[in-house]
PDB file of C-alpha atoms in Angstrom:
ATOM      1  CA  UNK A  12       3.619 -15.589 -15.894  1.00  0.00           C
ATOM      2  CA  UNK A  13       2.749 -13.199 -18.616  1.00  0.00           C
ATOM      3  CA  UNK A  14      -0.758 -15.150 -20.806  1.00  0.00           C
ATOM      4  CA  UNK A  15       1.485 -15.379 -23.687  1.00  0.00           C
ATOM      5  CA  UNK A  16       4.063 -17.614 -22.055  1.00  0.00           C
ATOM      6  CA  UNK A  17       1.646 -19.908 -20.669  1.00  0.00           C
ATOM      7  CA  UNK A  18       1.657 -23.627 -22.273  1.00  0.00           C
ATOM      8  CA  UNK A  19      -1.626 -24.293 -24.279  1.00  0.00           C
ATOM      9  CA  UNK A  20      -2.896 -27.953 -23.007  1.00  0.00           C
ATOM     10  CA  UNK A  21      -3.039 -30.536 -25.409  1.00  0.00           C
ATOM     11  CA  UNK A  22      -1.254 -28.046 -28.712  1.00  0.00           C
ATOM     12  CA  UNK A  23      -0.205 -31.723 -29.766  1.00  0.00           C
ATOM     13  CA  UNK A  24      -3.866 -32.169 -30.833  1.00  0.00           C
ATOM     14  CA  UNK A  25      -4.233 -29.008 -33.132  1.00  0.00           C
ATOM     15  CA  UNK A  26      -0.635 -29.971 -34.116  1.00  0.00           C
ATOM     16  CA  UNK A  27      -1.894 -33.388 -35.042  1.00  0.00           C
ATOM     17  CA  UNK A  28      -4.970 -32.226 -37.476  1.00  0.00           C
ATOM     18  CA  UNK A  29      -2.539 -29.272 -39.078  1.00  0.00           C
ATOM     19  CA  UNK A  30       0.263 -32.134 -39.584  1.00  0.00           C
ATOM     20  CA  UNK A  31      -2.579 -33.950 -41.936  1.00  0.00           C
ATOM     21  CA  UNK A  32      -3.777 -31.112 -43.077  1.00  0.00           C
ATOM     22  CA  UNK A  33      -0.715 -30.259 -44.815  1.00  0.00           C
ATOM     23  CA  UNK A  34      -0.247 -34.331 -45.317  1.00  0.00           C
ATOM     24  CA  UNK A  35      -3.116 -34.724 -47.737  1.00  0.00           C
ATOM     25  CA  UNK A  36      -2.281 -31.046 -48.814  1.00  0.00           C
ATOM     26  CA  UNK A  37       1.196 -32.222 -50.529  1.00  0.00           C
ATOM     27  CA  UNK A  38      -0.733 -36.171 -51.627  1.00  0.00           C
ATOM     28  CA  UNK A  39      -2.798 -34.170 -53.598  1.00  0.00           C
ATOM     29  CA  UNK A  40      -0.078 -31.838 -55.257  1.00  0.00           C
ATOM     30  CA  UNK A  41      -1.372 -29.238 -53.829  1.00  0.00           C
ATOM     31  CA  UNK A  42       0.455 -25.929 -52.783  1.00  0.00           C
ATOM     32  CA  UNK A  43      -0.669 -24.035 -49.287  1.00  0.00           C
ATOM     33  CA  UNK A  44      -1.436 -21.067 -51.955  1.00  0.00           C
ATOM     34  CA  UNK A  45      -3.507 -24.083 -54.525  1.00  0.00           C
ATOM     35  CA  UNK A  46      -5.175 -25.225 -51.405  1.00  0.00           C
ATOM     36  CA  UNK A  47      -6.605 -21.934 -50.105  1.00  0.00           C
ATOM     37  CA  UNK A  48      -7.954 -21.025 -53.007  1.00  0.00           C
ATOM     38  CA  UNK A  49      -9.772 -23.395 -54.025  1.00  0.00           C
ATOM     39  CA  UNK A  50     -11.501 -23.599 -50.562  1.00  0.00           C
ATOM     40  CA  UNK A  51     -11.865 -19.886 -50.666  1.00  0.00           C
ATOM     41  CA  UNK A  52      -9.963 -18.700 -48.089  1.00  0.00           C
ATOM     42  CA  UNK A  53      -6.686 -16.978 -47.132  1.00  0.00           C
ATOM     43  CA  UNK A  54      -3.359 -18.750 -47.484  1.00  0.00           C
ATOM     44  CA  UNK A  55      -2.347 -17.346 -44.098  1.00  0.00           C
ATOM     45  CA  UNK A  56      -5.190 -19.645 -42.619  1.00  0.00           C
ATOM     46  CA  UNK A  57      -4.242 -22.850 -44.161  1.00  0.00           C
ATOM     47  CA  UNK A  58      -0.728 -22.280 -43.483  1.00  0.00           C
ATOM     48  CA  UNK A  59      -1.724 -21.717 -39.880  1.00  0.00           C
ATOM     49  CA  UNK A  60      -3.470 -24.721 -39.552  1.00  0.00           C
ATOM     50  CA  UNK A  61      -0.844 -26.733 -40.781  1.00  0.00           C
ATOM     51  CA  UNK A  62       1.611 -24.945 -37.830  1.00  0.00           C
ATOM     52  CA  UNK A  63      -0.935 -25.792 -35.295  1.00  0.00           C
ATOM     53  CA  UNK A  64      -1.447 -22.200 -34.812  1.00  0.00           C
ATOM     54  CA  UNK A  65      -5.009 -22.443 -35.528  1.00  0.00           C
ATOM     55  CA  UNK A  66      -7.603 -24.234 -34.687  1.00  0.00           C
ATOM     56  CA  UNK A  67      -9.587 -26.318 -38.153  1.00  0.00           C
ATOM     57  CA  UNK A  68     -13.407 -25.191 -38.061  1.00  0.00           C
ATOM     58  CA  UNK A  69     -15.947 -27.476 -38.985  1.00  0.00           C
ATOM     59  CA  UNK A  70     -17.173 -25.810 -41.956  1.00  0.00           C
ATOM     60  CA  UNK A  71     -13.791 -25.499 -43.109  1.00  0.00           C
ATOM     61  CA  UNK A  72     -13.242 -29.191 -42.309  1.00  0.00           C
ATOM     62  CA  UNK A  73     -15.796 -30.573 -44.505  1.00  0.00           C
ATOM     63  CA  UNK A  74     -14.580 -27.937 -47.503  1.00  0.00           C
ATOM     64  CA  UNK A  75     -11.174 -29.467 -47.100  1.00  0.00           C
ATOM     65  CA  UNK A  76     -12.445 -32.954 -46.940  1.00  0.00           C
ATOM     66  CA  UNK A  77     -14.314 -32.821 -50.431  1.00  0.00           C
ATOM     67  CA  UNK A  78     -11.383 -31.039 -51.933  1.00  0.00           C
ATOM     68  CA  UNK A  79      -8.807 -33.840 -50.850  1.00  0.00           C
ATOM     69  CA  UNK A  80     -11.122 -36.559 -51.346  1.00  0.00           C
ATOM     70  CA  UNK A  81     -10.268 -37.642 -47.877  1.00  0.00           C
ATOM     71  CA  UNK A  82     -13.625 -39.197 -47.017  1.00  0.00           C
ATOM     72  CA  UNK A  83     -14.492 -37.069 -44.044  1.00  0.00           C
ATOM     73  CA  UNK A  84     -10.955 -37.704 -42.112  1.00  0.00           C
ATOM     74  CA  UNK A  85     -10.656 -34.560 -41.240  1.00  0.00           C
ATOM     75  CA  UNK A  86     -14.301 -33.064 -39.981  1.00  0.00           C
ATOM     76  CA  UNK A  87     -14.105 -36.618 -37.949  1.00  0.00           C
ATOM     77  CA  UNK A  88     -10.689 -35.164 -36.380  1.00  0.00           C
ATOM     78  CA  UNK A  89     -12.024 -31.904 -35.622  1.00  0.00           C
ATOM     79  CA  UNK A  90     -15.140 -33.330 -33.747  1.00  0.00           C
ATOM     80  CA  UNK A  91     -13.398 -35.314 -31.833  1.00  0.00           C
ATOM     81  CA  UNK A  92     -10.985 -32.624 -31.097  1.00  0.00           C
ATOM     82  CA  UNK A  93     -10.286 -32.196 -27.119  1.00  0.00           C
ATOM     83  CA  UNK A  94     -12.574 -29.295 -25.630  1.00  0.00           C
ATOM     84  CA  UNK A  95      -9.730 -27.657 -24.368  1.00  0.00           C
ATOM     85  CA  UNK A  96      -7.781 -27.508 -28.032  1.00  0.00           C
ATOM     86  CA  UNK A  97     -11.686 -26.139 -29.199  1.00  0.00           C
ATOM     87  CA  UNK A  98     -11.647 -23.350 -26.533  1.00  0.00           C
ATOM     88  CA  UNK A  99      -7.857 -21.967 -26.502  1.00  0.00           C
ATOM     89  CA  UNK A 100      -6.598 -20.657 -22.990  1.00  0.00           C
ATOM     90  CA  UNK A 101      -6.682 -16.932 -22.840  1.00  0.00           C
ATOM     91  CA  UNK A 102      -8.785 -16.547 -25.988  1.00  0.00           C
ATOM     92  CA  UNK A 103      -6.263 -16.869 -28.187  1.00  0.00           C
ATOM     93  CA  UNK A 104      -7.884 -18.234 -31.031  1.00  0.00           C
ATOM     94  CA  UNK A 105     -10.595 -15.478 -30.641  1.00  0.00           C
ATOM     95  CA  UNK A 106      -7.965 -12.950 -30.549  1.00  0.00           C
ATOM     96  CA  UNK A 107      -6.817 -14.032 -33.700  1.00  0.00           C
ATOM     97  CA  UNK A 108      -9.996 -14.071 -35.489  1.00  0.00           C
ATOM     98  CA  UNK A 109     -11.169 -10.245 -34.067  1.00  0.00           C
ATOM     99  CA  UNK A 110      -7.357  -9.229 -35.663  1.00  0.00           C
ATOM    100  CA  UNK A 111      -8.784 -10.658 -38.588  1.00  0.00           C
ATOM    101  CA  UNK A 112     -12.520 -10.102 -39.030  1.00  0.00           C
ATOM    102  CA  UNK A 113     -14.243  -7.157 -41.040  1.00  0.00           C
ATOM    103  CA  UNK A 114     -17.345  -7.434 -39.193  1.00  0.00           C
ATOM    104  CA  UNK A 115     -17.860  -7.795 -35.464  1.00  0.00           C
ATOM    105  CA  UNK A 116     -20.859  -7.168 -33.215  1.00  0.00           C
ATOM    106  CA  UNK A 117     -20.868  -7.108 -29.374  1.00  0.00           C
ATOM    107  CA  UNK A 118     -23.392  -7.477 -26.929  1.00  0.00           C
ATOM    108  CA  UNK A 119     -22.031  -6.387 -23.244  1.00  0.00           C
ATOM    109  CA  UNK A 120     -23.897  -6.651 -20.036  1.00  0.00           C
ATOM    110  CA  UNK A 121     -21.495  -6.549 -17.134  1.00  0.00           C
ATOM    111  CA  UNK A 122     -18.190  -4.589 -18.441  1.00  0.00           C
ATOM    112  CA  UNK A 123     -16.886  -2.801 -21.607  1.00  0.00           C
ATOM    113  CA  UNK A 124     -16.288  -4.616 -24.415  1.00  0.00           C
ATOM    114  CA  UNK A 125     -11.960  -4.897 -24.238  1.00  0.00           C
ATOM    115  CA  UNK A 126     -12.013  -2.696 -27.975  1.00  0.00           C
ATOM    116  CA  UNK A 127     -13.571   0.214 -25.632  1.00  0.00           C
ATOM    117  CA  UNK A 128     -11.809   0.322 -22.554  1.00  0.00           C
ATOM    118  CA  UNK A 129      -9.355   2.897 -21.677  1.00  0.00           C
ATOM    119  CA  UNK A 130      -6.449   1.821 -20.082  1.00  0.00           C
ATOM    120  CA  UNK A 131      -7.126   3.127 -16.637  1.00  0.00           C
ATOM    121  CA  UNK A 132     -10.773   0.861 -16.556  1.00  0.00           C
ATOM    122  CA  UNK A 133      -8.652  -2.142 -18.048  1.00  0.00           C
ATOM    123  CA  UNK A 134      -6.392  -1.874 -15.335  1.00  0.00           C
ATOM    124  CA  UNK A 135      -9.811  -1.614 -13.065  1.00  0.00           C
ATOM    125  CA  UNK A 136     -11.211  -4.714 -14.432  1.00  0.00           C
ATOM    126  CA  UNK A 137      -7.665  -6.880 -14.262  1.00  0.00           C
ATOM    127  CA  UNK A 138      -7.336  -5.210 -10.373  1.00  0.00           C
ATOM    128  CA  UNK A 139     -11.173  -6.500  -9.914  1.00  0.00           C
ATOM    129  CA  UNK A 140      -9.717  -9.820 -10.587  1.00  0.00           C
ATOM    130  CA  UNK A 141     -10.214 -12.600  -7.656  1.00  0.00           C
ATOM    131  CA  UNK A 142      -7.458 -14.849  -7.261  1.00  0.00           C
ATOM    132  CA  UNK A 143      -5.792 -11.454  -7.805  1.00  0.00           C
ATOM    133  CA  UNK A 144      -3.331 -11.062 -10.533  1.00  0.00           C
ATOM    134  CA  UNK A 145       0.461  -9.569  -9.782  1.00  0.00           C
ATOM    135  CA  UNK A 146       0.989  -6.424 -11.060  1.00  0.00           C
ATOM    136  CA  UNK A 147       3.391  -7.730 -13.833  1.00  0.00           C
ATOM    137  CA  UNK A 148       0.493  -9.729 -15.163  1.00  0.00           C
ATOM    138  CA  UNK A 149      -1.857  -6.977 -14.814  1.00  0.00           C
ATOM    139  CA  UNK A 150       0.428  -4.667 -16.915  1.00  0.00           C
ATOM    140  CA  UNK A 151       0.906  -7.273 -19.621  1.00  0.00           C
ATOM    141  CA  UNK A 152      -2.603  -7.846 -19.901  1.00  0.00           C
ATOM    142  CA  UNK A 153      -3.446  -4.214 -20.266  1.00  0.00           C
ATOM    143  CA  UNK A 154      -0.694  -3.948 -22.624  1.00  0.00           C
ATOM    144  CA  UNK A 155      -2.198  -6.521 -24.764  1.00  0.00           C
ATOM    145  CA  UNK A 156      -5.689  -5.237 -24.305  1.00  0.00           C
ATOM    146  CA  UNK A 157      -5.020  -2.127 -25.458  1.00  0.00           C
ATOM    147  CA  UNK A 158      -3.079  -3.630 -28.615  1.00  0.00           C
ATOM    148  CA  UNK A 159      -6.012  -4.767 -29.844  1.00  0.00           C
ATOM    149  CA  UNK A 160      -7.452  -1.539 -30.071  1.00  0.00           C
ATOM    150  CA  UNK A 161      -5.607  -0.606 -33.151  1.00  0.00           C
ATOM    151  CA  UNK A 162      -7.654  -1.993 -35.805  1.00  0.00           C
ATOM    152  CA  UNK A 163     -10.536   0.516 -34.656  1.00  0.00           C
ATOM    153  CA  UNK A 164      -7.992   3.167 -36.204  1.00  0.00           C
ATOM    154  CA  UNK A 165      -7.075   1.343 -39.150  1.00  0.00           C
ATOM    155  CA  UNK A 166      -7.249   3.136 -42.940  1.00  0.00           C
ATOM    156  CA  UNK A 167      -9.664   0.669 -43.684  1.00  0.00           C
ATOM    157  CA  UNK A 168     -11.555  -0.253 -40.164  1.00  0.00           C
ATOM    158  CA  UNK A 169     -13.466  -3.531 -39.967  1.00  0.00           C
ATOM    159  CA  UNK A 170     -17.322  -2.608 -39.708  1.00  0.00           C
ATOM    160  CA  UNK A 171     -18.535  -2.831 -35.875  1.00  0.00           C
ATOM    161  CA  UNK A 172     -21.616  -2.504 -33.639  1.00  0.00           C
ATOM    162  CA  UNK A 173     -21.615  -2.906 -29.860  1.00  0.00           C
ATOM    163  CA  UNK A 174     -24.628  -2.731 -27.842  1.00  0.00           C
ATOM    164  CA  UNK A 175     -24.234  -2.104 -23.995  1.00  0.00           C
ATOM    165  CA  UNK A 176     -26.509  -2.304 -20.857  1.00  0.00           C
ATOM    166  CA  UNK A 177     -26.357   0.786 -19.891  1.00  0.00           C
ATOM    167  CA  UNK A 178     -26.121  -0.483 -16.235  1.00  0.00           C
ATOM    168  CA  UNK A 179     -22.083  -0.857 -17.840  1.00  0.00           C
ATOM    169  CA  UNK A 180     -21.949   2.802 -19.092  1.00  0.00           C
ATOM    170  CA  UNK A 181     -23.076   4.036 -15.669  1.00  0.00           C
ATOM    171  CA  UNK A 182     -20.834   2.059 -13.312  1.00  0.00           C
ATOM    172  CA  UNK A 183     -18.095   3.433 -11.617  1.00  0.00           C
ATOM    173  CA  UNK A 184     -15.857   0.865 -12.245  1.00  0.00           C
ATOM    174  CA  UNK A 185     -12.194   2.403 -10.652  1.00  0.00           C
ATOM    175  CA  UNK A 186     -13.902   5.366  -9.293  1.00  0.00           C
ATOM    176  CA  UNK A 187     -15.289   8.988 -10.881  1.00  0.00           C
ATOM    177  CA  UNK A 188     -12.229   9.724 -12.449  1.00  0.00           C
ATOM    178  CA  UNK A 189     -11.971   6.965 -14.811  1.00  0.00           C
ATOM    179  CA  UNK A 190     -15.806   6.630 -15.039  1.00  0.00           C
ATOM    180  CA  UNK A 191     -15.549  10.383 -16.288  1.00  0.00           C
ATOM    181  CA  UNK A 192     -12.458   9.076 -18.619  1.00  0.00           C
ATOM    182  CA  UNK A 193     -14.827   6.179 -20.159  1.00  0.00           C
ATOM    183  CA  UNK A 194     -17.530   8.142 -20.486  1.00  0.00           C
ATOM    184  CA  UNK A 195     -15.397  10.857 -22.877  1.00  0.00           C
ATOM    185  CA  UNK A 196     -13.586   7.741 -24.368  1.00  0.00           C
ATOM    186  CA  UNK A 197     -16.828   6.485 -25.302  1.00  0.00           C
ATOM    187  CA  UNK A 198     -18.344   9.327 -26.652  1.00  0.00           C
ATOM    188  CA  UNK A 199     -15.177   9.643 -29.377  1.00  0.00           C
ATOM    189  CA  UNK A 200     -15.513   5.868 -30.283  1.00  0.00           C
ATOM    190  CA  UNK A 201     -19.150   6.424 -31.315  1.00  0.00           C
ATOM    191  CA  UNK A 202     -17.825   9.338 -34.186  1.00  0.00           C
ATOM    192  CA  UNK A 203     -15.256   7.219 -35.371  1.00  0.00           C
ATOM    193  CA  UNK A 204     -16.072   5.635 -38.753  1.00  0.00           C
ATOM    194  CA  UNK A 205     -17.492   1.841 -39.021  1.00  0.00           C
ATOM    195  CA  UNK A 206     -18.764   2.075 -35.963  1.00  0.00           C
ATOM    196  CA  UNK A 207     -22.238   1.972 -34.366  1.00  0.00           C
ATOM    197  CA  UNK A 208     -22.354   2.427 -30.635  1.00  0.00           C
ATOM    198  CA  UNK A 209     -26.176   1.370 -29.332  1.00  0.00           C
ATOM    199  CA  UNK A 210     -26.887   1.558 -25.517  1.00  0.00           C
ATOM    200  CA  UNK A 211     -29.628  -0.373 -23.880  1.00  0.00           C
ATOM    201  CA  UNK A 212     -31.828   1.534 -21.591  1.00  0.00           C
ATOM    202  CA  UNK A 213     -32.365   0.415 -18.030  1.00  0.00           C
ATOM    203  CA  UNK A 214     -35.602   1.498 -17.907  1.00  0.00           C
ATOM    204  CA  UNK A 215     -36.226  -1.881 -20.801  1.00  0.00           C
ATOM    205  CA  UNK A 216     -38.798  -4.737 -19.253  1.00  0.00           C
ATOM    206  CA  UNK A 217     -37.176  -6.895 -21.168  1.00  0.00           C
ATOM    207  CA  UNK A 218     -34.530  -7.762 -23.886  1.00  0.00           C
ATOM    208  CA  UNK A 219     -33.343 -10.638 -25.735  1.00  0.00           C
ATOM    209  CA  UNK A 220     -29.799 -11.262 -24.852  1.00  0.00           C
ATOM    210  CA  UNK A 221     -30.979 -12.168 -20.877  1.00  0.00           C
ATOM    211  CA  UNK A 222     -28.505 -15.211 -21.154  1.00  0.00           C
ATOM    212  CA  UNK A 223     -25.531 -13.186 -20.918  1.00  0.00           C
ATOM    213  CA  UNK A 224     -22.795 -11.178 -23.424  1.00  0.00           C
ATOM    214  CA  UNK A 225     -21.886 -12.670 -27.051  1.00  0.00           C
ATOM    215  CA  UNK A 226     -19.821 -11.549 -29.953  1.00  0.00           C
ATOM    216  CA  UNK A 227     -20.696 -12.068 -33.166  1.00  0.00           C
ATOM    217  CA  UNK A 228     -17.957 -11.889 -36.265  1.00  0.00           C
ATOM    218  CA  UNK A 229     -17.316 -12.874 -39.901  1.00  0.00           C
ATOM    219  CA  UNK A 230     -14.427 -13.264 -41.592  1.00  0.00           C
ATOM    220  CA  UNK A 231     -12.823 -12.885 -44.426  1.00  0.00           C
ATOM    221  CA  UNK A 232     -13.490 -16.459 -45.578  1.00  0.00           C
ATOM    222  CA  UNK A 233     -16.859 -15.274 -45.133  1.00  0.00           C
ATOM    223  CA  UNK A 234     -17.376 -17.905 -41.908  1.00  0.00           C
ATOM    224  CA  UNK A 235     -19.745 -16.412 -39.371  1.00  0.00           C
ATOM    225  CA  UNK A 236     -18.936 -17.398 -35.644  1.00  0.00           C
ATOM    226  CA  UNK A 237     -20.026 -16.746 -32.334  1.00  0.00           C
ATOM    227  CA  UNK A 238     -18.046 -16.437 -29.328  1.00  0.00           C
ATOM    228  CA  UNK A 239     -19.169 -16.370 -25.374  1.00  0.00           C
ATOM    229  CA  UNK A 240     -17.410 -16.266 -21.971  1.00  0.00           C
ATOM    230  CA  UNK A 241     -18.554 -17.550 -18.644  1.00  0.00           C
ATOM    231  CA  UNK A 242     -16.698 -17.314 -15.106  1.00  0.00           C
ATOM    232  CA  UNK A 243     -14.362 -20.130 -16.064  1.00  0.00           C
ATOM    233  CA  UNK A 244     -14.214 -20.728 -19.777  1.00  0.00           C
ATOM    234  CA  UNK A 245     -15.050 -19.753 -23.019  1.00  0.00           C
ATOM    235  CA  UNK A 246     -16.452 -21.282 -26.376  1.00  0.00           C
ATOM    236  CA  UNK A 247     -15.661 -20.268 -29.852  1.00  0.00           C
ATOM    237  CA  UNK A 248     -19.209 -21.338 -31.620  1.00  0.00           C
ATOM    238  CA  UNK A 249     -18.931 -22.350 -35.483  1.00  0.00           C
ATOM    239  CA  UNK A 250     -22.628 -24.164 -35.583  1.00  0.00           C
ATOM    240  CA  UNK A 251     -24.579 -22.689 -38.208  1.00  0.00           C
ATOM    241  CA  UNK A 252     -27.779 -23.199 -36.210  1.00  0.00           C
ATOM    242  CA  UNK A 253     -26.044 -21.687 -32.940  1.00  0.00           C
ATOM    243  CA  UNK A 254     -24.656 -18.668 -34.629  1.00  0.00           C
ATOM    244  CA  UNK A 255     -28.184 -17.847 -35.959  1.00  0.00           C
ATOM    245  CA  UNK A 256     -29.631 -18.223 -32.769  1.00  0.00           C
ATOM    246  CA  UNK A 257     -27.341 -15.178 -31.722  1.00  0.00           C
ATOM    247  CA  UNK A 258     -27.696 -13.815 -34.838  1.00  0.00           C
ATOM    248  CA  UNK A 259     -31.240 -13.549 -34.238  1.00  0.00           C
ATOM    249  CA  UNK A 260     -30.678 -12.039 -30.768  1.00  0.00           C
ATOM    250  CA  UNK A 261     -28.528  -9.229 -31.754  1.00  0.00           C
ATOM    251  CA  UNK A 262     -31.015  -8.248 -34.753  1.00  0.00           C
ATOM    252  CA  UNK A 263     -33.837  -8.175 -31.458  1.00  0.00           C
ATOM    253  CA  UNK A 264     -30.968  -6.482 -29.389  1.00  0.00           C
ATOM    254  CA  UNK A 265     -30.478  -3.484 -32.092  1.00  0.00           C
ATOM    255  CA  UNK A 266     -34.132  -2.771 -32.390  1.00  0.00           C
ATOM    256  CA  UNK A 267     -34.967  -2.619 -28.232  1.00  0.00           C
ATOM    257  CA  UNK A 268     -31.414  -0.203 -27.713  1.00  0.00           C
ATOM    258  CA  UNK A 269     -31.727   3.424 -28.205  1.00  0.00           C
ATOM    259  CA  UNK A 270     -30.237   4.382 -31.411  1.00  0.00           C
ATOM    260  CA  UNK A 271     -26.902   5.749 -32.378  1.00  0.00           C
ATOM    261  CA  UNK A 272     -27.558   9.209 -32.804  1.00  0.00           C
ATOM    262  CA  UNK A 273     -30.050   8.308 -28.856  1.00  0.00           C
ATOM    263  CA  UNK A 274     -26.719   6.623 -27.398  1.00  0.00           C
ATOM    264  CA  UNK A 275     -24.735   9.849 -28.160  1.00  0.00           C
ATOM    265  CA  UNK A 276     -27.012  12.315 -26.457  1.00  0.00           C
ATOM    266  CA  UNK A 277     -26.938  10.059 -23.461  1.00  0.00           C
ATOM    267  CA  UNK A 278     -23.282   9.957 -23.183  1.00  0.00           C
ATOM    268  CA  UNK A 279     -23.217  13.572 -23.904  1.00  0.00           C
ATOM    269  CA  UNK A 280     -26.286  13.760 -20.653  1.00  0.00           C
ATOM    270  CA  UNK A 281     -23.855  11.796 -18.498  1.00  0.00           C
ATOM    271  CA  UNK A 282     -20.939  14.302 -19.109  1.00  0.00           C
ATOM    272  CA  UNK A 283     -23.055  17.141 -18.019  1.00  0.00           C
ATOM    273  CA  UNK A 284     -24.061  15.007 -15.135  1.00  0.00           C
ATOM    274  CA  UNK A 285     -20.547  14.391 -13.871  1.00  0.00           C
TER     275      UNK A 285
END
């Protein structure tokens, strides 16, 4: 079963909080279009709320709460919202927020970030994949993977900065020929404008993202998140405190990776290597 066609567990919940979303909306003779601005944000995200399409963020919550005068109905909703409604299947709700965001940062320690893989070292990672996938789920997920990719060639490109282990730009992930592939692939996505490609040498003692990968984004209602994947999950983070913490760790990250115009001559080192 294709990702897209798979049943979200417990929608009704996220269906629940947009249905009173949109109930205290209309008590308050308030439009969707009223509503958003006044709480600053676009009128596409209150009017996915109120679908159920999207998830209600904390912050937002509490914005919505003192707008309505609903005495904290709402923020008490979302935090007792079932983990699995807060942490989509698939990374949907991420998804939708990278389509979204104008600035994104990446930290990657084990495999590309999905905005820099070709196709052929998607299909490597998806193949890697144990329970294996079938190869009709494989192709839909590369499909979608490389979808995503567009908005590093929009007119107007969100701004964004990845830093890599390098132990990711020198793996052979689905042999020499694609390694060769990502390693040209690469090299173009660090000319293309917004972006700032940073590698991490393996010759560091140290760095201060040893926990594991993040991403980092803001949006255009100006909410910073956080968002991190294990072996069986993943957790959209809207904590102020939290997303500084990473914040802080990327700002360390930037400063210990070789810099952009240092990444390129590596990649262009690893060319004439291979």
């Amino acid at each position: 079963m294709h990702p897209r066609n798979r049943q979200r567990r417990n929608a009704s919940a996220m269906k629940l909080v947009g249905k009173l979303v949109g109930l205290f909306r209309a008590t308050a003779d308030l439009t969707q279009a009223q509503l958003a601005d006044r709480a600053a944000v676009q009128v596409e995200t209150i009017a996915s709320i109120e679908q159920g399409r999207r998830a209600l963020l904390p912050d937002l919550a509490r914005r919505l709460d003192a707008l309505l005068d609903t005495k904290g109905a709402l923020e008490t909703a979302v935090d007792n919202m079932p983990e699995v409604d807060l942490i989509p299947a698939w990374a949907e709700q991420y998804m939708d927020l990278e389509r979204e965001a104008f600035v994104l940062s990446f930290f990657a320690n084990q495999v590309l970030p999905g905005l820099l893989q070709t196709e052929n070292y998607a299909r490597a990672v998806f193949t890697s994949r144990v329970p294996a996938f079938s190869e009709e789920e494989i192709s839909g997920l590369v499909a979608t993977r490389l979808q995503r990719q567009e908005l590093l060639h929009r007119k107007t490109p969100p701004t964004i900065s990845f830093v890599l282990s390098e132990a990711i730009v020198t793996a052979q992930l689905g042999g020499p020929e694609v390694h060769l592939e990502t390693l040209r692939h690469l090299r173009g996505c660090a000319e293309l404008p917004g972006i700032a490609l940073q590698v991490i040498p393996l010759s560091r003692r140290s760095h201060a993202a040893l926990d594991g990968p993040f991403i980092l984004l803001e949006t255009p209602d100006y909410q910073h998140l956080a968002y991190t994947e294990t072996q069986r999950g993943s957790q959209l983070i809207a904590d102020p405190d939290e997303v500084s913490i990473l914040s802080q760790r990327y700002a360390m990250l930037r400063t210990q990776a070789l810099d952009t115009e240092d990444t390129r001559s590596l990649l262009d080192q690893l060319l004439g290597d291979t």
